[in-house]
Amino acid sequence: MSEALQAGLAGFESSFPSSTLERARDYWRRGLVEPAKDDAGDGDTRRIIVHRADLAYTVEVTAGSDGPSATCTCADDTTHGLATSESSDAASAAPCRHIAAAYYLLRDGEPPEHTAPEAVQAARDLATTRMADIPHEMYDGLLDAIVAKHDTSSLEGTGPESFTLIWTTAWADTAADEAPSTTTPLFSKTKVERMLKDALTDFTTPGPDQTSEQKAEQMRSVPLDNDCPLFTTVGSVVDNALHSSDWLNATRNLCTAVRFLCEVSEIFNDTKGAARSHVHALMLPISRYMTWMSEEAAPDVSGRALDMLTTLGCNKLVMHIMSGGIPIFSCALPFARWDDTNMWAYDMLEKADAALGTDTSEEACQERGFDIGWSRERLAIVRHDVAALSHDSAALETLRSTNPTDVNLQTIDLASAVLTGDVDAAREVLSAINKENQPSVELTRKANQSLLMSLNIAQNSELGMSGWLGMTEAVIQMGHDTEALKQLYTNNIANATVKLGIRYVPRMHQLVGNDAWPATLAELKRVCGRQLVQRHAMLDNVNQQLAQQKKKPVPPVALRNPAYELLIIESRDSDEALAYVRMTGAVSKELLDIIGLRHPDDAVDISNKLQEAQKARGEKPTNLIDSKEYDLIAESDAAQDAVDAIIHPNKH
């Protein structure tokens, strides 16, 4: 490059607004800017390519006496540049972010090595042990951030980028054929309405030899399941919109799809929560799409799109189905990054706050169908992140002073420490929440809710239940602290009350190795057995109090520990298996097989009583229940008697 061109680029930032520079630096930092194949590499004229999704813009930079001049092929693109079909006169007046990105490359050279994909992958490989059945996307986002994929230096210590932003920016690095494109023909409003109407008609039409009354009764009595054809049609609408860069019309179609699913959940039998879960799941790709829009669309287009989402989120039915609309309002976050769109993010949250209202009484919550207080807490976190991303120090100070010791703030601090790669600080935050690696139920609940809200994850999903544990594990892995990881796995195994806890048994095995595993297995069984005895004593006390209040007792199967079961099965300990089944009433084929090794009569007796319990529940009796059907909880007295006979054999 010539000296004249180099000198002219020295202070080019002064000729661009900050929002343009922010986007341009983001392109350069992510490696989306490179010299063109026909670029000479020297001289007074350079040709630079800026890659955006499936497009590539060519910037030609020429040295001049008054500084460099440049042209960009985005001037001919009314969709992806700063100009759009809705504001076509903006192209000539608005500084070009692609030109600014080219200037960064010419002046500063290649981005730092740690932003290269190879370095990102190496960090992932180094920081993880066993990733099976773990929320990969969460780790990917966190670990990418740790290797400086997302620059937080501009925040100047005021606060972190949000979890949602980390999560959604992964969308910006998707393959070109999966990103929003001008070549994707977007479904028209009429076509979307017709598709949804036809799907609804097909779903409600009586089948062969079925009357209208029978069909109506079927829809009332049979819950929606995940294979419902209505979800397939909605998926087609959403997928089409997500691949289109016709931003406003695509947002309209996305809003139509979300509102339709909320109506389906309200009108039909959604007792299993299939429609509710489906609409929550849609918010992850929609959030990613909004991140794309915040980077590519004109500011006025972003504002109009957020206004559509605000109207959707403030709808009474949508607020009822979607936890007060919080997953929708979280879409404001990526727009808070830019000076020319953050006002729309603030506007969205002000309207959300007004729509939620301040009445958090039990009566108000029952009337509106969601926990208003919980939603207001979640909205406060979104407001914090918007203020942090907007570099609004005054707003941040006000928000942080309202509840300085709340676990939500600790979760935010954890995000900040993880983002900046400060493992020691992250572990200090974890220590404050995870007292001796065993957090209280309330603290864990609040911390997990904060995490789940930011990530737009349904709480009852497997990912939701594992969110906070996954975060804890990720931070310890980043510190390469093997002993702390052993303690964490031991705690998770000893306190596993859902099948999710089973995953920590093979992880512990892999961590300690085959040679040390037999001794570790024996120690884990000892810890689990002691924990089970303690929980059994606590359950007896609880049931005594419930009896005094004339309330139904908690069944002993509540003591079940699936991870402990796996340890027993792996060690093939017949005595321990029998003691466990008698204490909890939780039975599986594998446990009964192991009991039968030394106690065949007891195994047969338990199997017979199990059949009695199944028969009392109106189920078809089987010799052995499937491993996926552990629990023996039953409503009828006969079933409860059968369970009691298993736990207290000497009484019968």
XYZ file of C-alpha atoms in Angstrom:
652
model
C 0.000 0.000 0.000
C 1.308 3.458 -0.893
C 2.485 5.884 1.774
C -0.161 8.373 0.673
C -2.968 5.889 1.245
C -1.483 4.737 4.554
C -1.205 8.304 5.798
C -4.746 9.134 4.719
C -6.191 6.256 6.760
C -4.528 7.330 10.020
C -7.560 9.046 11.526
C -10.395 7.912 9.296
C -12.716 7.269 12.290
C -13.474 10.984 12.588
C -15.408 10.888 9.299
C -17.795 8.099 10.379
C -20.530 8.022 13.042
C -19.898 5.686 15.959
C -22.682 3.272 14.968
C -21.094 2.747 11.538
C -17.669 2.217 13.093
C -19.059 -0.288 15.580
C -20.541 -2.425 12.833
C -17.466 -2.072 10.623
C -15.097 -3.080 13.408
C -17.309 -6.071 14.140
C -17.011 -7.206 10.496
C -13.221 -6.791 10.559
C -12.820 -8.520 13.931
C -14.794 -11.550 12.762
C -12.615 -11.999 9.680
C -15.284 -11.003 7.154
C -12.998 -8.529 5.337
C -10.245 -9.581 2.913
C -8.360 -8.272 -0.130
C -9.991 -9.023 -3.483
C -8.322 -11.617 -5.696
C -7.459 -8.922 -8.238
C -6.127 -6.523 -5.584
C -2.593 -5.394 -6.416
C -1.561 -5.206 -2.762
C 0.259 -1.912 -3.248
C -0.202 1.370 -5.044
C -2.740 4.118 -4.510
C -5.804 1.963 -5.279
C -6.910 -1.122 -3.339
C -9.866 -3.485 -3.791
C -11.353 -5.093 -0.657
C -14.152 -7.663 -0.286
C -16.584 -7.521 2.673
C -18.576 -10.732 3.148
C -22.107 -10.550 4.523
C -24.168 -13.758 4.551
C -24.499 -14.915 0.939
C -23.319 -11.567 -0.417
C -19.904 -10.053 -1.051
C -19.459 -6.292 -1.422
C -16.451 -4.846 -3.253
C -14.902 -1.680 -1.847
C -12.439 0.272 -4.002
C -10.229 2.655 -2.040
C -8.127 5.353 -3.739
C -5.599 7.719 -2.175
C -6.198 11.438 -2.588
C -4.739 14.752 -1.510
C -7.579 15.286 0.979
C -7.588 11.718 2.227
C -8.798 8.446 0.737
C -11.975 8.146 -1.312
C -13.937 4.926 -1.696
C -16.872 3.357 -3.488
C -18.830 0.263 -2.490
C -21.080 -1.994 -4.536
C -23.653 -1.915 -1.723
C -24.850 1.358 -3.221
C -26.700 -0.785 -5.756
C -28.210 -3.000 -3.033
C -31.386 -1.589 -1.529
C -31.813 -4.395 0.985
C -28.541 -5.286 2.702
C -26.784 -1.950 2.917
C -27.798 0.977 5.093
C -30.480 1.737 2.534
C -33.588 -0.396 2.108
C -36.598 -0.393 -0.138
C -38.421 1.448 2.653
C -35.800 4.223 2.863
C -34.150 4.260 -0.552
C -32.829 7.809 -0.216
C -30.514 6.819 2.645
C -27.859 5.213 0.479
C -26.208 8.395 -0.755
C -26.300 10.159 2.615
C -25.383 7.368 5.017
C -21.680 6.501 5.533
C -20.968 2.974 4.377
C -20.000 0.434 7.038
C -18.326 -1.744 4.391
C -15.996 1.095 3.433
C -15.149 1.614 7.103
C -14.465 -2.128 7.468
C -12.134 -1.980 4.456
C -10.324 0.963 6.055
C -9.800 -1.086 9.225
C -8.229 -3.912 7.221
C -5.969 -1.594 5.225
C -4.804 0.372 8.242
C -4.637 -2.329 10.948
C -4.045 -5.480 8.905
C -5.507 -8.881 9.721
C -7.563 -9.145 12.930
C -5.868 -10.625 16.025
C -5.066 -14.304 15.721
C -7.339 -15.267 18.609
C -10.402 -14.400 16.539
C -9.572 -17.034 13.930
C -11.932 -20.042 13.732
C -9.030 -22.401 14.448
C -8.306 -20.644 17.737
C -11.972 -20.735 18.688
C -12.132 -24.472 18.049
C -8.894 -25.047 19.952
C -10.313 -23.199 22.948
C -13.427 -25.325 22.834
C -11.373 -28.518 22.702
C -9.176 -27.371 25.567
C -11.972 -26.194 27.830
C -14.286 -29.185 27.608
C -14.108 -32.741 28.856
C -17.245 -34.602 27.876
C -19.896 -32.652 25.992
C -22.421 -35.454 25.433
C -25.953 -34.329 26.237
C -24.748 -30.895 27.369
C -26.198 -27.682 25.901
C -23.556 -27.262 23.198
C -24.888 -23.936 21.976
C -24.452 -22.355 25.397
C -20.872 -23.549 25.677
C -20.123 -22.475 22.116
C -21.285 -18.945 22.799
C -19.482 -18.661 26.121
C -16.228 -20.127 24.907
C -16.262 -18.052 21.732
C -16.616 -14.991 23.923
C -13.739 -16.065 26.131
C -11.342 -16.144 23.198
C -12.350 -12.564 22.417
C -14.718 -13.298 19.584
C -16.926 -10.565 21.017
C -15.143 -7.405 22.033
C -16.348 -6.033 25.391
C -13.685 -3.357 25.798
C -16.106 -0.650 24.705
C -18.269 -1.330 27.759
C -15.546 0.225 29.942
C -16.411 -1.884 32.951
C -20.018 -0.751 33.129
C -21.498 -4.186 32.580
C -21.502 -7.312 30.433
C -22.938 -8.144 27.101
C -25.954 -10.286 27.805
C -26.247 -14.040 27.588
C -28.897 -13.563 24.932
C -26.518 -11.557 22.794
C -23.784 -14.180 23.060
C -26.286 -16.857 22.184
C -27.793 -15.066 19.231
C -24.589 -13.788 17.641
C -23.721 -17.364 16.754
C -26.346 -16.821 14.049
C -24.079 -14.295 12.370
C -21.555 -17.014 11.608
C -23.956 -19.527 10.074
C -23.350 -20.912 6.618
C -24.267 -18.562 3.815
C -27.078 -20.780 2.572
C -28.717 -20.606 6.022
C -28.507 -16.839 6.469
C -31.104 -14.212 5.431
C -30.854 -13.671 1.702
C -32.298 -11.519 -1.050
C -32.813 -14.652 -3.139
C -35.318 -16.257 -0.750
C -38.878 -15.616 -2.016
C -40.783 -14.571 1.095
C -44.316 -15.877 1.587
C -46.868 -13.111 1.166
C -49.218 -12.142 3.976
C -52.107 -13.717 2.065
C -50.227 -16.978 1.540
C -49.270 -17.245 5.218
C -52.847 -16.657 6.315
C -54.085 -19.238 3.812
C -51.482 -21.813 4.929
C -52.448 -21.449 8.581
C -56.160 -21.473 7.795
C -55.828 -24.613 5.662
C -53.795 -26.347 8.370
C -56.438 -25.449 10.943
C -59.214 -26.704 8.674
C -57.439 -30.010 8.078
C -56.777 -30.417 11.798
C -60.401 -29.846 12.802
C -62.054 -31.783 9.954
C -63.621 -35.088 11.109
C -61.897 -38.202 9.863
C -63.529 -41.062 7.932
C -66.524 -42.504 9.777
C -66.245 -39.722 12.383
C -68.982 -37.204 13.192
C -68.385 -33.549 13.983
C -69.358 -34.197 17.590
C -66.859 -37.044 17.864
C -64.109 -34.877 16.385
C -64.908 -32.080 18.816
C -64.783 -34.505 21.731
C -61.473 -35.874 20.477
C -59.942 -32.395 20.365
C -61.228 -31.663 23.879
C -59.979 -34.899 25.424
C -56.732 -35.625 23.539
C -53.841 -33.230 24.262
C -51.779 -31.780 21.451
C -48.496 -33.613 20.921
C -45.191 -32.597 19.388
C -46.122 -34.192 16.058
C -49.188 -31.997 15.589
C -49.413 -30.979 11.889
C -50.183 -27.399 12.933
C -46.614 -27.113 14.209
C -45.257 -28.326 10.873
C -47.082 -25.578 8.997
C -45.914 -22.935 11.468
C -42.376 -24.257 11.062
C -42.577 -23.770 7.298
C -43.711 -20.158 7.735
C -40.984 -19.397 10.264
C -38.210 -21.084 8.289
C -39.147 -19.141 5.168
C -39.131 -15.836 7.066
C -35.792 -16.522 8.757
C -34.098 -16.950 5.387
C -35.400 -13.708 3.902
C -33.817 -10.281 4.152
C -37.137 -8.586 3.440
C -36.923 -7.522 7.079
C -40.303 -5.940 7.738
C -42.460 -8.432 5.883
C -40.495 -11.317 7.371
C -41.043 -9.893 10.862
C -44.753 -9.613 10.093
C -44.860 -13.311 9.177
C -42.915 -14.271 12.308
C -45.362 -12.331 14.483
C -48.282 -14.043 12.739
C -46.754 -17.471 13.427
C -46.124 -16.743 17.115
C -49.615 -15.339 17.649
C -51.143 -18.341 15.855
C -49.353 -20.807 18.149
C -50.479 -18.863 21.216
C -54.072 -19.104 19.966
C -53.644 -22.840 19.359
C -52.387 -23.289 22.924
C -55.369 -21.385 24.283
C -58.128 -22.930 22.144
C -57.122 -26.592 21.978
C -56.172 -29.110 24.654
C -52.590 -28.119 25.464
C -52.367 -29.765 28.882
C -49.023 -31.323 27.886
C -47.707 -27.880 26.963
C -46.723 -28.896 23.422
C -47.890 -25.667 21.763
C -46.597 -23.519 24.611
C -43.156 -25.162 24.446
C -43.122 -24.890 20.663
C -43.767 -21.164 20.665
C -41.070 -20.603 23.289
C -38.624 -22.638 21.204
C -39.280 -20.374 18.209
C -37.830 -17.412 20.072
C -34.250 -18.626 19.776
C -34.096 -18.493 15.945
C -36.224 -15.330 15.974
C -33.743 -13.690 18.369
C -30.909 -14.677 16.073
C -32.792 -13.205 13.124
C -33.200 -9.931 15.018
C -29.437 -9.857 15.560
C -28.968 -10.099 11.800
C -31.477 -7.322 11.278
C -29.782 -5.064 13.830
C -26.555 -5.348 11.829
C -27.930 -5.114 8.305
C -31.190 -3.171 8.139
C -31.629 0.576 8.101
C -32.324 2.104 11.544
C -35.896 3.089 10.687
C -36.580 -0.459 9.485
C -35.243 -1.843 12.768
C -37.523 0.512 14.655
C -40.605 -0.562 12.729
C -39.748 -4.244 13.190
C -39.302 -3.807 16.945
C -42.614 -1.970 17.040
C -44.299 -5.049 15.511
C -42.664 -7.274 18.122
C -43.684 -4.890 20.894
C -47.314 -5.035 19.799
C -47.058 -8.818 19.735
C -45.424 -9.076 23.168
C -47.977 -6.736 24.772
C -50.926 -8.768 23.474
C -52.874 -10.183 26.452
C -53.021 -13.720 25.105
C -49.346 -13.719 24.125
C -48.372 -12.429 27.579
C -50.435 -15.208 29.145
C -48.815 -17.950 27.062
C -45.265 -16.541 26.974
C -44.466 -15.593 30.572
C -45.473 -11.969 30.212
C -43.898 -11.684 26.753
C -40.353 -11.636 28.151
C -38.800 -13.836 25.407
C -40.181 -11.394 22.835
C -38.993 -8.295 24.692
C -35.499 -9.835 24.896
C -35.262 -9.256 21.145
C -34.454 -5.623 21.995
C -30.950 -6.586 23.103
C -29.019 -6.709 19.803
C -30.475 -3.341 18.778
C -29.096 -1.768 21.971
C -25.547 -2.151 20.618
C -25.858 0.570 18.001
C -26.252 4.307 18.524
C -28.805 4.581 15.725
C -31.113 1.800 17.001
C -30.793 1.723 20.802
C -33.625 4.226 21.180
C -35.968 1.579 19.732
C -34.767 -0.933 22.325
C -35.501 1.511 25.152
C -38.911 2.281 23.665
C -39.779 -1.425 23.502
C -38.921 -1.975 27.168
C -40.851 1.103 28.308
C -43.966 -0.237 26.587
C -43.295 -3.710 27.997
C -43.049 -2.275 31.504
C -46.367 -0.487 31.085
C -48.034 -3.614 29.686
C -46.858 -5.772 32.596
C -48.152 -3.277 35.139
C -47.186 -3.104 38.799
C -49.952 -5.221 40.326
C -48.173 -8.438 41.289
C -50.882 -9.701 43.636
C -51.967 -13.322 43.513
C -55.374 -12.260 42.209
C -53.831 -10.296 39.341
C -51.532 -13.186 38.443
C -54.436 -15.621 38.393
C -56.523 -13.295 36.255
C -53.755 -12.710 33.696
C -52.450 -16.279 33.728
C -48.772 -15.676 34.516
C -46.509 -14.671 37.416
C -46.297 -10.905 36.969
C -43.644 -10.488 39.668
C -41.395 -13.062 38.026
C -41.830 -11.395 34.639
C -40.964 -7.993 36.090
C -37.763 -9.450 37.547
C -36.847 -10.847 34.157
C -37.635 -7.541 32.450
C -35.308 -5.787 34.910
C -32.467 -8.014 33.717
C -33.224 -7.176 30.089
C -33.247 -3.472 31.007
C -29.857 -3.903 32.658
C -28.393 -5.520 29.564
C -29.853 -2.872 27.261
C -28.283 -0.163 29.431
C -24.932 -1.991 29.406
C -24.962 -2.438 25.644
C -25.949 1.207 25.169
C -23.054 2.343 27.406
C -25.605 4.100 29.636
C -23.638 4.350 32.893
C -26.301 6.373 34.705
C -29.042 3.856 33.955
C -26.738 0.991 34.923
C -25.928 2.561 38.273
C -29.620 3.037 39.014
C -30.518 -0.515 38.024
C -27.661 -2.090 39.977
C -28.415 -0.090 43.128
C -32.003 -1.344 43.329
C -31.031 -4.862 44.403
C -27.256 -5.107 44.863
C -27.223 -8.492 46.599
C -29.788 -10.252 44.462
C -28.672 -13.435 42.765
C -29.779 -11.954 39.446
C -26.955 -9.434 39.768
C -24.555 -12.258 40.599
C -25.605 -14.002 37.422
C -24.942 -10.813 35.474
C -21.524 -10.476 37.113
C -20.795 -14.063 36.163
C -21.609 -13.259 32.542
C -19.228 -10.313 32.677
C -16.402 -12.415 34.138
C -16.901 -15.180 31.592
C -17.016 -12.744 28.701
C -13.762 -11.071 29.675
C -12.074 -14.419 30.245
C -11.548 -13.745 33.961
C -11.902 -17.297 35.248
C -10.882 -16.381 38.799
C -13.599 -13.736 39.016
C -16.147 -16.146 37.557
C -15.283 -18.754 40.157
C -15.589 -16.184 42.948
C -19.131 -15.450 41.812
C -19.893 -19.160 41.691
C -18.517 -19.628 45.192
C -20.836 -16.909 46.446
C -23.832 -18.726 44.995
C -22.720 -22.357 45.260
C -21.975 -22.616 48.954
C -19.500 -25.499 49.190
C -20.632 -26.544 45.702
C -24.140 -27.186 47.028
C -26.385 -24.201 46.325
C -29.638 -23.792 48.183
C -32.798 -24.612 46.301
C -33.906 -20.973 46.287
C -30.590 -19.567 45.082
C -30.297 -22.188 42.378
C -33.862 -21.511 41.246
C -33.280 -17.769 40.976
C -29.920 -18.122 39.279
C -31.268 -20.637 36.811
C -34.300 -18.457 36.060
C -32.006 -15.537 35.299
C -29.946 -17.679 32.986
C -32.938 -19.267 31.270
C -34.699 -15.971 30.696
C -31.635 -14.505 29.022
C -31.218 -17.567 26.838
C -34.919 -17.820 25.953
C -35.062 -21.432 27.180
C -38.213 -23.134 28.447
C -37.736 -23.921 32.129
C -39.196 -27.408 31.873
C -36.869 -28.448 29.059
C -33.807 -30.597 29.649
C -31.631 -27.654 28.717
C -33.535 -25.488 31.185
C -33.028 -27.855 34.085
C -29.317 -28.121 33.367
C -28.619 -24.470 32.629
C -27.093 -23.378 35.918
C -25.232 -26.661 36.453
C -23.890 -26.369 32.932
C -22.672 -22.845 33.629
C -20.977 -23.963 36.845
C -19.286 -26.845 35.073
C -18.132 -24.652 32.187
C -16.441 -22.156 34.497
C -14.647 -24.874 36.470
C -13.522 -26.525 33.243
C -12.129 -23.233 32.025
C -10.025 -23.066 35.181
C -8.759 -26.616 34.573
C -9.502 -27.383 38.240
C -9.838 -31.177 38.320
C -10.502 -31.381 42.055
C -13.269 -28.780 41.883
C -14.788 -30.660 38.956
C -14.728 -33.899 40.983
C -16.499 -32.119 43.844
C -19.094 -30.717 41.465
C -19.772 -34.112 39.875
C -19.968 -35.783 43.292
C -22.497 -33.206 44.459
C -24.561 -33.515 41.282
C -24.602 -37.313 41.538
C -25.490 -37.363 45.240
C -28.327 -34.876 44.737
C -29.683 -36.121 41.398
C -33.469 -36.196 41.707
C -34.207 -36.255 37.976
C -32.871 -38.449 35.190
C -30.705 -35.552 34.050
C -28.332 -36.394 36.899
C -27.382 -39.696 35.293
C -25.110 -37.886 32.858
C -22.604 -37.039 35.602
C -21.730 -40.694 36.263
C -19.964 -41.287 32.903
C -18.422 -37.822 33.128
C -16.888 -38.684 36.497
C -15.664 -42.003 35.078
C -13.957 -40.208 32.210
C -12.497 -37.573 34.521
C -10.817 -40.003 36.954
C -9.893 -42.686 34.407
C -10.379 -46.448 34.367
C -7.731 -47.243 36.988
C -9.239 -44.986 39.649
C -12.869 -45.694 38.744
C -13.536 -48.735 41.025
C -12.500 -46.789 44.137
C -14.396 -43.709 42.957
C -17.491 -45.812 42.265
C -17.420 -47.233 45.798
C -17.004 -43.763 47.306
C -19.845 -42.325 45.224
C -22.168 -45.129 46.355
C -21.237 -44.422 49.970
C -21.977 -40.711 49.558
C -25.283 -41.397 47.767
C -26.351 -43.933 50.398
C -25.655 -41.501 53.218
C -27.499 -38.730 51.395
C -30.481 -41.037 50.820
C -30.712 -41.873 54.538
C -30.623 -38.168 55.424
C -33.310 -37.343 52.873
C -35.437 -40.235 54.149
C -35.315 -38.800 57.675
C -36.282 -35.378 56.343
C -39.165 -36.911 54.390
C -40.484 -38.605 57.535
C -40.506 -35.238 59.323
C -42.261 -33.561 56.411
C -44.929 -36.261 56.231
C -45.556 -36.007 59.978
C -46.252 -32.295 59.548
C -48.489 -32.985 56.556
C -50.409 -35.581 58.575
C -51.045 -33.012 61.300
C -52.384 -30.670 58.617
C -54.508 -33.532 57.207
C -52.724 -33.320 53.872
C -51.570 -36.149 51.617
C -48.041 -37.371 52.343
C -45.165 -37.052 49.919
C -44.613 -40.509 48.372
C -41.252 -42.171 49.072
C -40.479 -42.271 45.372
C -39.630 -38.583 45.791
C -36.369 -39.868 47.284
C -35.379 -41.455 44.003
C -31.850 -40.787 42.714
C -31.352 -42.017 39.114
C -27.587 -41.448 39.280
C -27.375 -43.664 42.383
C -29.357 -46.307 40.505
C -26.808 -46.237 37.695
C -23.976 -46.678 40.198
C -25.755 -49.675 41.740
C -26.396 -51.184 38.319
C -22.772 -50.715 37.263
C -21.452 -52.325 40.457
C -24.113 -55.090 40.314
C -24.576 -54.853 44.084
C -27.652 -56.991 44.847
C -27.886 -56.049 48.545
C -27.664 -52.335 47.841
C -30.210 -52.586 45.027
C -32.713 -54.288 47.346
C -32.198 -51.696 50.093
C -32.612 -48.863 47.590
C -35.838 -50.228 46.098
C -37.355 -50.830 49.545
C -36.493 -47.296 50.646
C -37.707 -45.455 47.545
C -40.149 -47.730 45.740
C -38.393 -46.853 42.458
C -37.965 -49.961 40.318
C -36.422 -50.670 36.934
C -35.772 -53.834 34.978
C -32.047 -53.512 35.607
C -32.474 -53.101 39.370
C -34.780 -56.114 39.601
C -32.340 -58.206 37.579
C -29.549 -57.307 39.992
C -31.730 -57.976 43.050
C -32.491 -61.400 41.597
C -28.803 -62.332 41.582
C -28.790 -62.911 45.354
C -32.406 -62.335 46.372
C -34.553 -64.038 43.714
C -37.595 -64.389 45.995
C -37.540 -60.682 46.830
C -37.252 -59.821 43.144
C -40.331 -61.920 42.327
C -42.249 -60.431 45.273
C -41.431 -56.868 44.209
C -42.386 -57.657 40.615
C -45.749 -59.071 41.732
C -46.507 -56.038 43.880
C -45.484 -53.817 41.015
C -48.085 -55.504 38.833
C -50.686 -54.888 41.546
C -49.820 -51.202 41.527
C -50.089 -51.037 37.748
C -53.414 -52.853 37.789
C -54.757 -50.484 40.445
C -53.875 -47.567 38.172
C -55.826 -49.174 35.353
C -52.695 -50.033 33.392
C -51.930 -53.307 31.668
C -49.819 -55.321 34.140
C -46.339 -56.302 33.007
C -43.730 -58.469 34.617
C -41.270 -55.596 34.697
C -41.690 -51.925 33.977
C -39.502 -50.270 31.414
C -36.443 -48.391 32.628
C -38.052 -45.152 31.471
C -41.034 -45.767 33.745
C -39.341 -45.794 37.126
C -41.827 -44.053 39.351
C -44.629 -45.788 41.241
C -46.611 -42.704 42.184
C -50.321 -43.579 42.218
C -53.520 -41.844 43.191
C -55.643 -44.801 44.284
C -55.464 -46.359 47.747
C -54.875 -49.790 46.244
C -51.836 -48.600 44.339
C -50.471 -46.818 47.402
C -50.906 -50.008 49.443
C -48.926 -51.954 46.855
C -46.091 -49.429 46.967
C -46.152 -49.482 50.755
C -45.862 -53.272 50.661
C -42.633 -52.972 48.688
C -41.113 -50.459 51.088
C -42.265 -52.127 54.322
C -42.314 -55.882 53.551
C -42.397 -56.872 57.226
C -45.761 -55.166 57.735
C -47.523 -57.467 55.255
